[in-house]
Short mmCIF file of C-alpha atoms and ligand atoms in Angstrom, two decimals:
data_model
loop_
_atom_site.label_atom_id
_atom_site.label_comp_id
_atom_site.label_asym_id
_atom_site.label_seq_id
_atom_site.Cartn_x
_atom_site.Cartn_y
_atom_site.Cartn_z
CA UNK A 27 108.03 106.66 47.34
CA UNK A 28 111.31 107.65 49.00
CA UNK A 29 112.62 110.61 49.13
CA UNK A 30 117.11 109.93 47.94
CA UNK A 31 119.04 110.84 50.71
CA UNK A 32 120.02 114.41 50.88
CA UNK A 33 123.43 116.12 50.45
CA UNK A 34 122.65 119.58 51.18
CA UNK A 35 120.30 120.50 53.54
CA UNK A 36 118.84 124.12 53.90
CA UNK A 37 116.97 124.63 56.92
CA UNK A 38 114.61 127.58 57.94
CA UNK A 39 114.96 128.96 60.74
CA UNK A 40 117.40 128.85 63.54
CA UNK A 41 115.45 128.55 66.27
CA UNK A 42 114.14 125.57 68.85
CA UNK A 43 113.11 123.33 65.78
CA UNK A 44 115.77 124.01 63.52
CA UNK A 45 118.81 123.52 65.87
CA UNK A 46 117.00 119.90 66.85
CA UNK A 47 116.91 119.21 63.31
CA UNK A 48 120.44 120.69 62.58
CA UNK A 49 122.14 118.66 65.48
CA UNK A 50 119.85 115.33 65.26
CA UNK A 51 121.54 115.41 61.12
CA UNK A 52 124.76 115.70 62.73
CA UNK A 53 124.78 112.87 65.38
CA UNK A 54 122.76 110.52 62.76
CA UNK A 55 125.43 110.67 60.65
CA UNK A 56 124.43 113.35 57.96
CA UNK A 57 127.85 114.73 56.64
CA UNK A 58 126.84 116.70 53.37
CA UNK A 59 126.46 120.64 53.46
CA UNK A 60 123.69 121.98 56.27
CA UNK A 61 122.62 125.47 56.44
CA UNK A 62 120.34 127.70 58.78
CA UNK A 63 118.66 130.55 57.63
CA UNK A 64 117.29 132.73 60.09
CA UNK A 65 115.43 136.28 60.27
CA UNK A 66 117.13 137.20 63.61
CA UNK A 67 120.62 137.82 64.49
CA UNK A 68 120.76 136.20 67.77
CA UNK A 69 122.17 132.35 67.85
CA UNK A 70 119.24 129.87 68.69
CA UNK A 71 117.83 131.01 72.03
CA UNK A 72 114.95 129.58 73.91
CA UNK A 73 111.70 131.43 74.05
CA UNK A 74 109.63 129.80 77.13
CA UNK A 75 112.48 132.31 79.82
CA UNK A 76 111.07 135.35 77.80
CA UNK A 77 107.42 135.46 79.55
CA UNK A 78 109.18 134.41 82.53
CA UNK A 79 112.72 135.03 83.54
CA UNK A 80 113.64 137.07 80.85
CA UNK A 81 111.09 140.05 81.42
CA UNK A 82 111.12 139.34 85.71
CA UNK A 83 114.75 140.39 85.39
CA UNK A 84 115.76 136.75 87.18
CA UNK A 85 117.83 135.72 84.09
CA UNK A 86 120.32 137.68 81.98
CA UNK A 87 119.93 137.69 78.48
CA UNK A 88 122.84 135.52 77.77
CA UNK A 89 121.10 132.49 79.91
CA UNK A 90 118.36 131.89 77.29
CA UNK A 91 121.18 130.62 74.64
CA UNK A 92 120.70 127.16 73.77
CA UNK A 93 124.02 126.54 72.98
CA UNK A 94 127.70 128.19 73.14
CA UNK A 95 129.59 129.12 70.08
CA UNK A 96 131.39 125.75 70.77
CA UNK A 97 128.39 123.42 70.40
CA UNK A 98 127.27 125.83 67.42
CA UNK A 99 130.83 125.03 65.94
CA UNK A 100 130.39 121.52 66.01
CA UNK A 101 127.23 121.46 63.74
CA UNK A 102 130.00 122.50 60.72
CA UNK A 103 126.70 124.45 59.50
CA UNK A 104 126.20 127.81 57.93
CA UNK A 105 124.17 130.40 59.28
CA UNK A 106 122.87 133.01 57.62
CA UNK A 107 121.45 135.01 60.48
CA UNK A 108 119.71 138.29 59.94
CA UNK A 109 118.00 137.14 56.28
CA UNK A 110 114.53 136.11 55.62
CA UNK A 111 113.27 133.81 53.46
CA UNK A 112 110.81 135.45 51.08
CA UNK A 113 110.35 132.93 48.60
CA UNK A 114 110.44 128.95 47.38
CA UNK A 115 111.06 127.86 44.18
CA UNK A 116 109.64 124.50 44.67
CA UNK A 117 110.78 123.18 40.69
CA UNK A 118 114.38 124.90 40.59
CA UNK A 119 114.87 123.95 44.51
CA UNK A 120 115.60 127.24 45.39
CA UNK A 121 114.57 129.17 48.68
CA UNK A 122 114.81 133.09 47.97
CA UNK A 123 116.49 135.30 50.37
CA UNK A 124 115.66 139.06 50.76
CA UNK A 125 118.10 141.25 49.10
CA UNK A 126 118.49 138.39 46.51
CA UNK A 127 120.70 135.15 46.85
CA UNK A 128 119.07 132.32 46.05
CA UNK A 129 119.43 129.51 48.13
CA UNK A 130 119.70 126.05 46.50
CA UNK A 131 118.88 122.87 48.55
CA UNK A 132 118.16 119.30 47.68
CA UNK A 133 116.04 119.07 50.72
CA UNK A 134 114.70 121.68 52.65
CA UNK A 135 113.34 122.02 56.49
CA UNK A 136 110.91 124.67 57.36
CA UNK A 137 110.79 125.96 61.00
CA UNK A 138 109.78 129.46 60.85
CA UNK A 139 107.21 129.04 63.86
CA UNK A 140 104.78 131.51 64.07
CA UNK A 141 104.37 135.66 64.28
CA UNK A 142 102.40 137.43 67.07
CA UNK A 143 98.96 138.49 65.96
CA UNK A 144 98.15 141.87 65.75
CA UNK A 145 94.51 144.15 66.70
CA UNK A 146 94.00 147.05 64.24
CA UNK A 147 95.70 150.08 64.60
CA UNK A 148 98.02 148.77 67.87
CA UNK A 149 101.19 150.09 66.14
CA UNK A 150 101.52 152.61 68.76
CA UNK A 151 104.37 153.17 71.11
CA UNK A 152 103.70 151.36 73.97
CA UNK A 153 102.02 148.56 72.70
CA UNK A 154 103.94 145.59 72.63
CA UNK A 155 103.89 142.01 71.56
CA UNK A 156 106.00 139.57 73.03
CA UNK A 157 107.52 136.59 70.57
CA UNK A 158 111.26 137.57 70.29
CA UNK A 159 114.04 138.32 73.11
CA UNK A 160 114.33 141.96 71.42
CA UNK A 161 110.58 142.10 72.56
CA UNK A 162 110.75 140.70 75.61
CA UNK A 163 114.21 143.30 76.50
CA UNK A 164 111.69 146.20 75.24
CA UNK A 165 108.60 145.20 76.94
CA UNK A 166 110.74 144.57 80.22
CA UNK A 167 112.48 148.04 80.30
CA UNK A 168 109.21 149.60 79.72
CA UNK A 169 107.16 147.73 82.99
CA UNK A 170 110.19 149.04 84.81
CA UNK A 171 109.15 152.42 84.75
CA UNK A 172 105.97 151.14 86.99
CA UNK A 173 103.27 152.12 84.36
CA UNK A 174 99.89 150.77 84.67
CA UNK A 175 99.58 147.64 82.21
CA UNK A 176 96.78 146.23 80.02
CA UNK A 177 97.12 142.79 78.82
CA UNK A 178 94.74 142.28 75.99
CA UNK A 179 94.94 138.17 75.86
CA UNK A 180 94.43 135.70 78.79
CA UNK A 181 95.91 132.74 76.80
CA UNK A 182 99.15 131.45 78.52
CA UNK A 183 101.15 134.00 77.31
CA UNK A 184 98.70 137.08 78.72
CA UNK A 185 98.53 135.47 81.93
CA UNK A 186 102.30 134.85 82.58
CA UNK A 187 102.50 138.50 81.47
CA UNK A 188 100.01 139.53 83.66
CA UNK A 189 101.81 137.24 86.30
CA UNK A 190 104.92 138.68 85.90
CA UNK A 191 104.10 141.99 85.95
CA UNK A 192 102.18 141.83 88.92
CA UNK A 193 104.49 140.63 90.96
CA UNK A 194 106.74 143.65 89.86
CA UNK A 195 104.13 145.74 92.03
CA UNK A 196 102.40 146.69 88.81
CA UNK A 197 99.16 147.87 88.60
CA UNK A 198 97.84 145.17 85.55
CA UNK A 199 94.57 144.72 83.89
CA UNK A 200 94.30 141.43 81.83
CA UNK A 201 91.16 141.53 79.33
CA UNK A 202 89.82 139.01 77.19
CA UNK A 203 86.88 138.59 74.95
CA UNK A 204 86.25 135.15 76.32
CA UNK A 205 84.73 134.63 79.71
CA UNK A 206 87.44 132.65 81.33
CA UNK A 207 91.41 132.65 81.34
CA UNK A 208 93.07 130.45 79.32
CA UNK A 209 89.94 128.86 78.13
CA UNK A 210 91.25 127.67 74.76
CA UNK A 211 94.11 125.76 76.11
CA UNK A 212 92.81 124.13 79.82
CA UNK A 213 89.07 124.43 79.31
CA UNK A 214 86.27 126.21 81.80
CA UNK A 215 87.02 124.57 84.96
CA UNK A 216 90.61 124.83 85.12
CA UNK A 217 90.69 128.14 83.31
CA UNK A 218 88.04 129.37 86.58
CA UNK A 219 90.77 128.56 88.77
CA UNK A 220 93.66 130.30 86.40
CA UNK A 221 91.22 133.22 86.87
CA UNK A 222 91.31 133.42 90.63
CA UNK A 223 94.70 132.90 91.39
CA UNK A 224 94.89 136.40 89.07
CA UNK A 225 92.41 137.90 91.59
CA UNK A 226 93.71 136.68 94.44
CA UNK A 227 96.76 138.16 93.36
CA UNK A 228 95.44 141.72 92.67
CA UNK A 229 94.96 141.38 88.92
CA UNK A 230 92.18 142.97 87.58
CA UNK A 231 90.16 140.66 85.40
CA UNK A 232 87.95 142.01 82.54
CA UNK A 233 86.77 139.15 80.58
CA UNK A 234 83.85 138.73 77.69
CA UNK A 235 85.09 142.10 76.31
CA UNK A 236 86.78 142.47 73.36
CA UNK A 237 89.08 145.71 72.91
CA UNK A 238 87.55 148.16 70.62
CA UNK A 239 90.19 150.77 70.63
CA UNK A 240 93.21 152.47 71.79
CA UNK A 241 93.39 155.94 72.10
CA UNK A 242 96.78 157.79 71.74
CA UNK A 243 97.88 160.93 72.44
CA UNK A 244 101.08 161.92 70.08
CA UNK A 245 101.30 158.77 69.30
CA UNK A 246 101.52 156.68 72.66
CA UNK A 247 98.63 154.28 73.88
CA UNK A 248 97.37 156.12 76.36
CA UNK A 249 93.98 153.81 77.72
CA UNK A 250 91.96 150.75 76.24
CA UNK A 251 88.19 151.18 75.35
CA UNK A 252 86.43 147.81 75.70
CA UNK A 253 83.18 147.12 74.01
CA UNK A 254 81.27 148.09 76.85
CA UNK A 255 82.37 151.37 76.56
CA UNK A 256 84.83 151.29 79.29
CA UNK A 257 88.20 152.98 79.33
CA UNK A 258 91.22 151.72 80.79
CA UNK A 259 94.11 154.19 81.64
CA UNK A 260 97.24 152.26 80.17
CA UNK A 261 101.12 153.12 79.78
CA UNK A 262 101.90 150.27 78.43
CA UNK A 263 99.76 147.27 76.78
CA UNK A 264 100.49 144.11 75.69
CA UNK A 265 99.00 142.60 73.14
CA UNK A 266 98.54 138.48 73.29
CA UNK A 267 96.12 137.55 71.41
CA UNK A 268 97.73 134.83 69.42
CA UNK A 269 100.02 133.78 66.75
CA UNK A 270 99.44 133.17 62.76
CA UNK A 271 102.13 130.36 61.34
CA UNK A 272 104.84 132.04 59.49
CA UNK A 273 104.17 130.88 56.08
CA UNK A 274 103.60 134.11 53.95
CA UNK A 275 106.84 133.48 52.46
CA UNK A 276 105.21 129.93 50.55
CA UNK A 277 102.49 131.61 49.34
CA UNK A 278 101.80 130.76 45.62
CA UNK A 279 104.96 128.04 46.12
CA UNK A 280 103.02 125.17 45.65
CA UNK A 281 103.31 123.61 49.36
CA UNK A 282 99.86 122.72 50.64
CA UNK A 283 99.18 125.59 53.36
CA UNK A 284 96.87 125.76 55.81
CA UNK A 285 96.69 126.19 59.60
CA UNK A 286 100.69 126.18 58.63
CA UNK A 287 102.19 123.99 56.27
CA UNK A 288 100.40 120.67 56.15
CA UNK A 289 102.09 117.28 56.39
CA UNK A 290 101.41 114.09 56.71
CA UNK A 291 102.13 111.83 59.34
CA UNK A 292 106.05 111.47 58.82
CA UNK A 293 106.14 115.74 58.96
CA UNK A 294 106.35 115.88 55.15
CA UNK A 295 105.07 117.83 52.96
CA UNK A 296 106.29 117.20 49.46
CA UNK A 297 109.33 114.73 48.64
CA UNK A 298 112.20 116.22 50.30
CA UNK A 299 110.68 119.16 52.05
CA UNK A 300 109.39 118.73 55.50
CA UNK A 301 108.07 120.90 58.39
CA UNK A 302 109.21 120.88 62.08
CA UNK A 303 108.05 122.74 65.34
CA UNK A 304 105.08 126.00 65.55
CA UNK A 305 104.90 126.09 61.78
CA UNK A 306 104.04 122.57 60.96
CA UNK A 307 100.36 120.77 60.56
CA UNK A 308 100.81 117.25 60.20
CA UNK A 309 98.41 113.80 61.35
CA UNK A 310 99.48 112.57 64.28
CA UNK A 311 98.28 108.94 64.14
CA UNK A 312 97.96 109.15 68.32
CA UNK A 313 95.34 111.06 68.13
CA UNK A 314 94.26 110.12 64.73
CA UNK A 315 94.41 113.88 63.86
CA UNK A 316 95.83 116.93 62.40
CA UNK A 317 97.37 119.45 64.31
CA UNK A 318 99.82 121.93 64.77
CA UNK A 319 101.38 122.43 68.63
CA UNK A 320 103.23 125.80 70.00
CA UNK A 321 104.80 123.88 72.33
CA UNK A 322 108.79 124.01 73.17
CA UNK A 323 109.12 120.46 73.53
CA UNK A 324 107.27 119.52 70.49
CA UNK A 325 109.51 121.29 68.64
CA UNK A 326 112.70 119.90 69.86
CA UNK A 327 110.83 116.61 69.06
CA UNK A 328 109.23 117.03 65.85
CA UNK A 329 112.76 118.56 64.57
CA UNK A 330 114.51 115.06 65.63
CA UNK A 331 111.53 113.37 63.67
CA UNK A 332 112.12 115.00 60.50
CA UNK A 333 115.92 114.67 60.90
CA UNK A 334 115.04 110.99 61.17
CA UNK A 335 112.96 111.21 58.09
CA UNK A 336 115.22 113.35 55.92
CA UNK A 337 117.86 110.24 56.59
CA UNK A 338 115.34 107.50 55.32
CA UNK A 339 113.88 105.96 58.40
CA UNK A 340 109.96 106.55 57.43
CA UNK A 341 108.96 107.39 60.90
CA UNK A 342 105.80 108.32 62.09
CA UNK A 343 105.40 110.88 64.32
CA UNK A 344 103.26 110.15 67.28
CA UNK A 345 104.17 112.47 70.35
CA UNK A 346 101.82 112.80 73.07
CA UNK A 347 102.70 116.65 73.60
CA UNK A 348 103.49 118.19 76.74
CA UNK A 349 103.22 122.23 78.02
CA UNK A 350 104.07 123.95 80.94
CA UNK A 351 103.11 127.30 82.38
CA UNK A 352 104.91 129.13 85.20
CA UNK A 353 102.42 132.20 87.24
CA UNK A 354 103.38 133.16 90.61
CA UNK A 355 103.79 129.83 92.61
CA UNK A 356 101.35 127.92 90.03
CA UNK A 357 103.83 125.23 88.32
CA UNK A 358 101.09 124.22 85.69
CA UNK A 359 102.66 120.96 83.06
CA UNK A 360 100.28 119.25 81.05
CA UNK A 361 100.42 116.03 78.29
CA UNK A 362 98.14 115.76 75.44
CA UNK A 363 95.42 117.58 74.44
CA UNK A 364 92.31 119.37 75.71
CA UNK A 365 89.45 119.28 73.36
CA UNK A 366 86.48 121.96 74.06
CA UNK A 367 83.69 120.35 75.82
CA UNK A 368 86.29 117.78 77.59
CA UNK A 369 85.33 116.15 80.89
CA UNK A 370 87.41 117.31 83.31
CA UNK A 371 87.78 114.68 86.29
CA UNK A 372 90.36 115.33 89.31
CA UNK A 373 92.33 112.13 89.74
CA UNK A 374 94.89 113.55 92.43
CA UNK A 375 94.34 116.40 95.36
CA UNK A 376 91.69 119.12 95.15
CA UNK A 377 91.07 122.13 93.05
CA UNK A 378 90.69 124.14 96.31
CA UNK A 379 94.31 123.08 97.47
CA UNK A 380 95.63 124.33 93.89
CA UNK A 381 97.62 120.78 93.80
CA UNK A 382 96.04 118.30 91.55
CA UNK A 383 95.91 116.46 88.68
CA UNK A 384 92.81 116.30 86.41
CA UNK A 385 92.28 113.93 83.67
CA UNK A 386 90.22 115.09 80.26
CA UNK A 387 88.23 112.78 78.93
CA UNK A 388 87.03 113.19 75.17
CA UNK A 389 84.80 110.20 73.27
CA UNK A 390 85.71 107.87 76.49
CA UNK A 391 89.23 107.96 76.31
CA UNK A 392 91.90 110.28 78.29
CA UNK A 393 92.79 112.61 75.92
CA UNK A 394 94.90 115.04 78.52
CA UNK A 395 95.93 115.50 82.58
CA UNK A 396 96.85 117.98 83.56
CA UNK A 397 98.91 118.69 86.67
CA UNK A 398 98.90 122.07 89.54
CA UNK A 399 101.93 122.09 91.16
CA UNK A 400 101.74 118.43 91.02
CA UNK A 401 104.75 117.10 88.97
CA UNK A 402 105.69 113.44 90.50
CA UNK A 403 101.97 112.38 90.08
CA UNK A 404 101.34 113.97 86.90
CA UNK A 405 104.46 112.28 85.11
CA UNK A 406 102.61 109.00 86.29
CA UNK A 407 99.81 109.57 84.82
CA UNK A 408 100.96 110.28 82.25
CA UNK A 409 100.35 107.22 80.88
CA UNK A 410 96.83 107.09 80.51
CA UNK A 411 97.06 109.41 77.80
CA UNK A 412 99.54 106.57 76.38
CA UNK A 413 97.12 103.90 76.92
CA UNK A 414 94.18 106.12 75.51
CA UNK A 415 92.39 104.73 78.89
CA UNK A 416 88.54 104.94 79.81
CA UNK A 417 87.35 108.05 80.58
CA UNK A 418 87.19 108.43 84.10
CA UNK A 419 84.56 110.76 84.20
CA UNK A 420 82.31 109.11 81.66
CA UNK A 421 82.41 105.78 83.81
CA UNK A 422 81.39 108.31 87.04
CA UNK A 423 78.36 109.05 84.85
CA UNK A 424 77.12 105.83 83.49
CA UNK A 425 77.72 104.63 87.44
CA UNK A 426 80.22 101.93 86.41
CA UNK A 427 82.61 103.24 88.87
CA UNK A 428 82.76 103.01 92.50
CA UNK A 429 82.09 106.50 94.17
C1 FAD B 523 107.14 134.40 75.18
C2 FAD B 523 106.93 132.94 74.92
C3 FAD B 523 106.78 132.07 75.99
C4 FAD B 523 106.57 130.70 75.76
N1 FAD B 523 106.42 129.87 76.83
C5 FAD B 523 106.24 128.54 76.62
C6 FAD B 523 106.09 127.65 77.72
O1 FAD B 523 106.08 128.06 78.88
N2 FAD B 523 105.94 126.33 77.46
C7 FAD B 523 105.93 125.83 76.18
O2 FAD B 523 105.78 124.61 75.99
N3 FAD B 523 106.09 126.66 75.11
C8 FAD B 523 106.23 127.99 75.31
N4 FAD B 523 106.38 128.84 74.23
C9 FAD B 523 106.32 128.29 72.87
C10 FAD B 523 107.69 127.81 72.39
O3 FAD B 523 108.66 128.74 72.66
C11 FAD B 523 107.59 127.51 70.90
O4 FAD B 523 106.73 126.40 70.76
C12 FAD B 523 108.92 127.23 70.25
O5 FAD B 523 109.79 128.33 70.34
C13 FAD B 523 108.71 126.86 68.78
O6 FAD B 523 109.93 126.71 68.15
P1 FAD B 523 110.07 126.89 66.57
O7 FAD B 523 111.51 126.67 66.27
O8 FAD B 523 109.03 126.10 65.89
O9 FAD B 523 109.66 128.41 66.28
P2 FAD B 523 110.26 129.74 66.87
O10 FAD B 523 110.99 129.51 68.15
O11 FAD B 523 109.16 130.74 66.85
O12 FAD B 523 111.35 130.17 65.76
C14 FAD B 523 110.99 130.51 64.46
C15 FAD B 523 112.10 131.39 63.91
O13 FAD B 523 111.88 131.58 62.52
C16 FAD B 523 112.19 132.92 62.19
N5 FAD B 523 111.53 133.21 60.90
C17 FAD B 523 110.19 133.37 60.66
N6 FAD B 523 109.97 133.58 59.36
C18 FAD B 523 111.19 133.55 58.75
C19 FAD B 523 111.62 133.70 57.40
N7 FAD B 523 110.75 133.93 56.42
N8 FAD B 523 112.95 133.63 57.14
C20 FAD B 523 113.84 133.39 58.14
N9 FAD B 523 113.49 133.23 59.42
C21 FAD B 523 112.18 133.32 59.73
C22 FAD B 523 111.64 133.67 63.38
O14 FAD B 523 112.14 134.98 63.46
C23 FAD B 523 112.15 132.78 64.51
O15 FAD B 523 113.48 133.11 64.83
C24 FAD B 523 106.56 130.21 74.42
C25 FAD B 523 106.71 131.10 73.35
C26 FAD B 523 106.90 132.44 73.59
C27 FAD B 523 107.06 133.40 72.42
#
């Protein structure tokens, strides 16, 4: 069944996801009441700069605004910046605000993205975690007093950390409990590569360790013990080992919660409340499966889809998503996704040139390609994952293909 259409929309948060919703409302038509609850106090901002121009110094703060207080104006929204959400009332259609306040709504967005994961006991001064600008200004004016860095986490974020601070003159360790860089996300052989280009760039890599400790002295981090017993002297560490959706404000609300809040396939998850960007689960009928994406773009996206489905046009939502990484002179964009145990074939250039793209295949289809400073070629390619065409590397094996 339909949801009616809405005349007072309450969305949570204000970041990447809920401004896309807010302003896809507004230029679809949506005139009734729209407000934006958000935990920070900043306006929207972008997060991608943070790992990257933000804590190199390139960029000011004020460049990672998404919009100016006139485009903000436009939206004829209200924001409530500074408050959390701490509650839903999903039968009196009500979100509760700390300090009180309820919040009524006839249909409600969430968009609260995700919080950095923690290790035990890393609430020590100089151990940082990077997810908000106000982390990203601390972190920054910390590496600038040269100290020697641990990064605990060689996802993406670790590694542009690592990347970063590196090229700041920094003396940086990045450690990880798997045995490759960025495994999760690009897979073995590509994740090798991520790997080197950290050597080759002075990085020290510690990997299939897990941290077992920190050890302070009045209450600073002053080194890292791994699991093999090794210490690393550290001023500063970073800790990236992840994110957990923001949803502890729904528990016991009623809202089917997983691996974030689960939808279906048009981003909803009970009749007039949806879920857009970090936070959301949903099917994605491309893939024929759930999932939930921290990527920038997929939030923009996803927020246009629900604004689309708030305002009754039952759409699907069927993205092929798309990432990008940014270490040292490595321009690394990618579309789809990247199953463990995908084949990995290089379509364009070499590996050993670091300018290629690689296609992953997954149950004979191209799941993902991935491109190395390879943009032009990559954006063609693009459409394989589209087409869901042959595996590449599967036809190489069952010697259908030409060599
Ligand atoms: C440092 C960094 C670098 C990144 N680099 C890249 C990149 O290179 N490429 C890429 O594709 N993606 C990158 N990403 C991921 C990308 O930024 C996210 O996918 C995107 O920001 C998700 O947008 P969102 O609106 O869903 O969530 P977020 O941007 O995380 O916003 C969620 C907001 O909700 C607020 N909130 C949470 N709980 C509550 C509550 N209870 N009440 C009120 N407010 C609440 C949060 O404080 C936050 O402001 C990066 C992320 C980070 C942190």
């Amino acid at each position: 069944m339909r949801d009616a259409l809405p005349n007072d929309v309450v969305i949570v948060a204000a970041s990447a996801a809920g401004l896309a919703t807010a302003e896809a409302l507004r230029n679809k038509g949506y005139d009734g009441a729209l407000t934006l609850v958000g935990d920070e106090l900043h306006l929207p901002y972008d997060r991608p700069p943070l790992s990257k121009q933000i804590l190199s110094g390139a960029w000011e703060p004020e460049r990672v605004r998404l919009r100016d207080q006139e485009a903000i104006g436009k939206l004829y929204a209200n924001f409530r910046l500074g408050r959390a959400a701490v509650g839903l009332d999903l039968p009196e259609r009500r979100v509760l605000l700390d300090g009180g306040d309820p919040l009524g709504f006839d249909a409600l967005v969430i968009a609260t993205g995700v919080t950095a994961r923690r290790l035990p006991d890393d609430d020590l001064a100089g151990v940082h975690v990077l997810r908000t600008l106000d982390d990203a200004l601390g972190l920054r004016a910390h590496l600038l007093g040269g100290p020697k860095v641990v990064v605990v986490g060689a996802g993406f974020l670790g590694a542009e950390v690592a990347a970063v601070a590196r090229t700041m003159g920094l003396e940086v360790t990045l450690v990880d409990p798997l045995p490759v860089p960025m495994q999760r996300q690009v897979g073995d052989r590509i994740g090798e590569l991520v790997g080197q280009m950290h050597r080759d760039h002075g990085v020290e890599l510690r990997l299939g360790l897990g941290v077992t400790r920190f050890e302070e002295s009045a209450g600073r981090v002053v080194a890292v013990e791994l699991a093999d017993g090794t210490k690393l002297d550290a001023d500063a560490v970073v800790v990236a080992v992840g994110s957990t959706p923001a949803t502890n404000w729904l528990t016991g609300s009623g809202l089917p919660l997983g691996n974030g809040v689960e939808c279906d396939a048009n981003c909803r998850a009970a009749p007039g409340i949806y879920a857009a960007g970090d936070v959301a689960s949903w099917h994605n009928p491309h893939f024929d499966r759930r999932m939930r994406i921290e990527h920038r773009l997929n939030a923009a996206e996803q927020g246009m889809a629900v604004a689309a489905n708030l305002l009754g046009e039952d759409r699907p939502f069927a993205p092929v998503p798309y990432f990008w990484s940014d270490q040292y002179d490595a321009s690394i964009q990618a579309y789809g996704i990247f199953p463990e145990g995908a084949e990995v074939t290089v379509l364009h250039g070499s590996l050993d040139d670091r300018k290629f793209v690689a296609a992953y295949g997954h149950e004979g289809k191209v799941v993902g390609v991935l491109g190395w400073n390879s943009h032009r070629e990559l954006r063609k390619l693009r459409q394989l994952v589209v087409d869901r065409a042959p595996d590449p590397g599967q036809r190489t094996a069952e010697g259908r293909q030409e060599p």
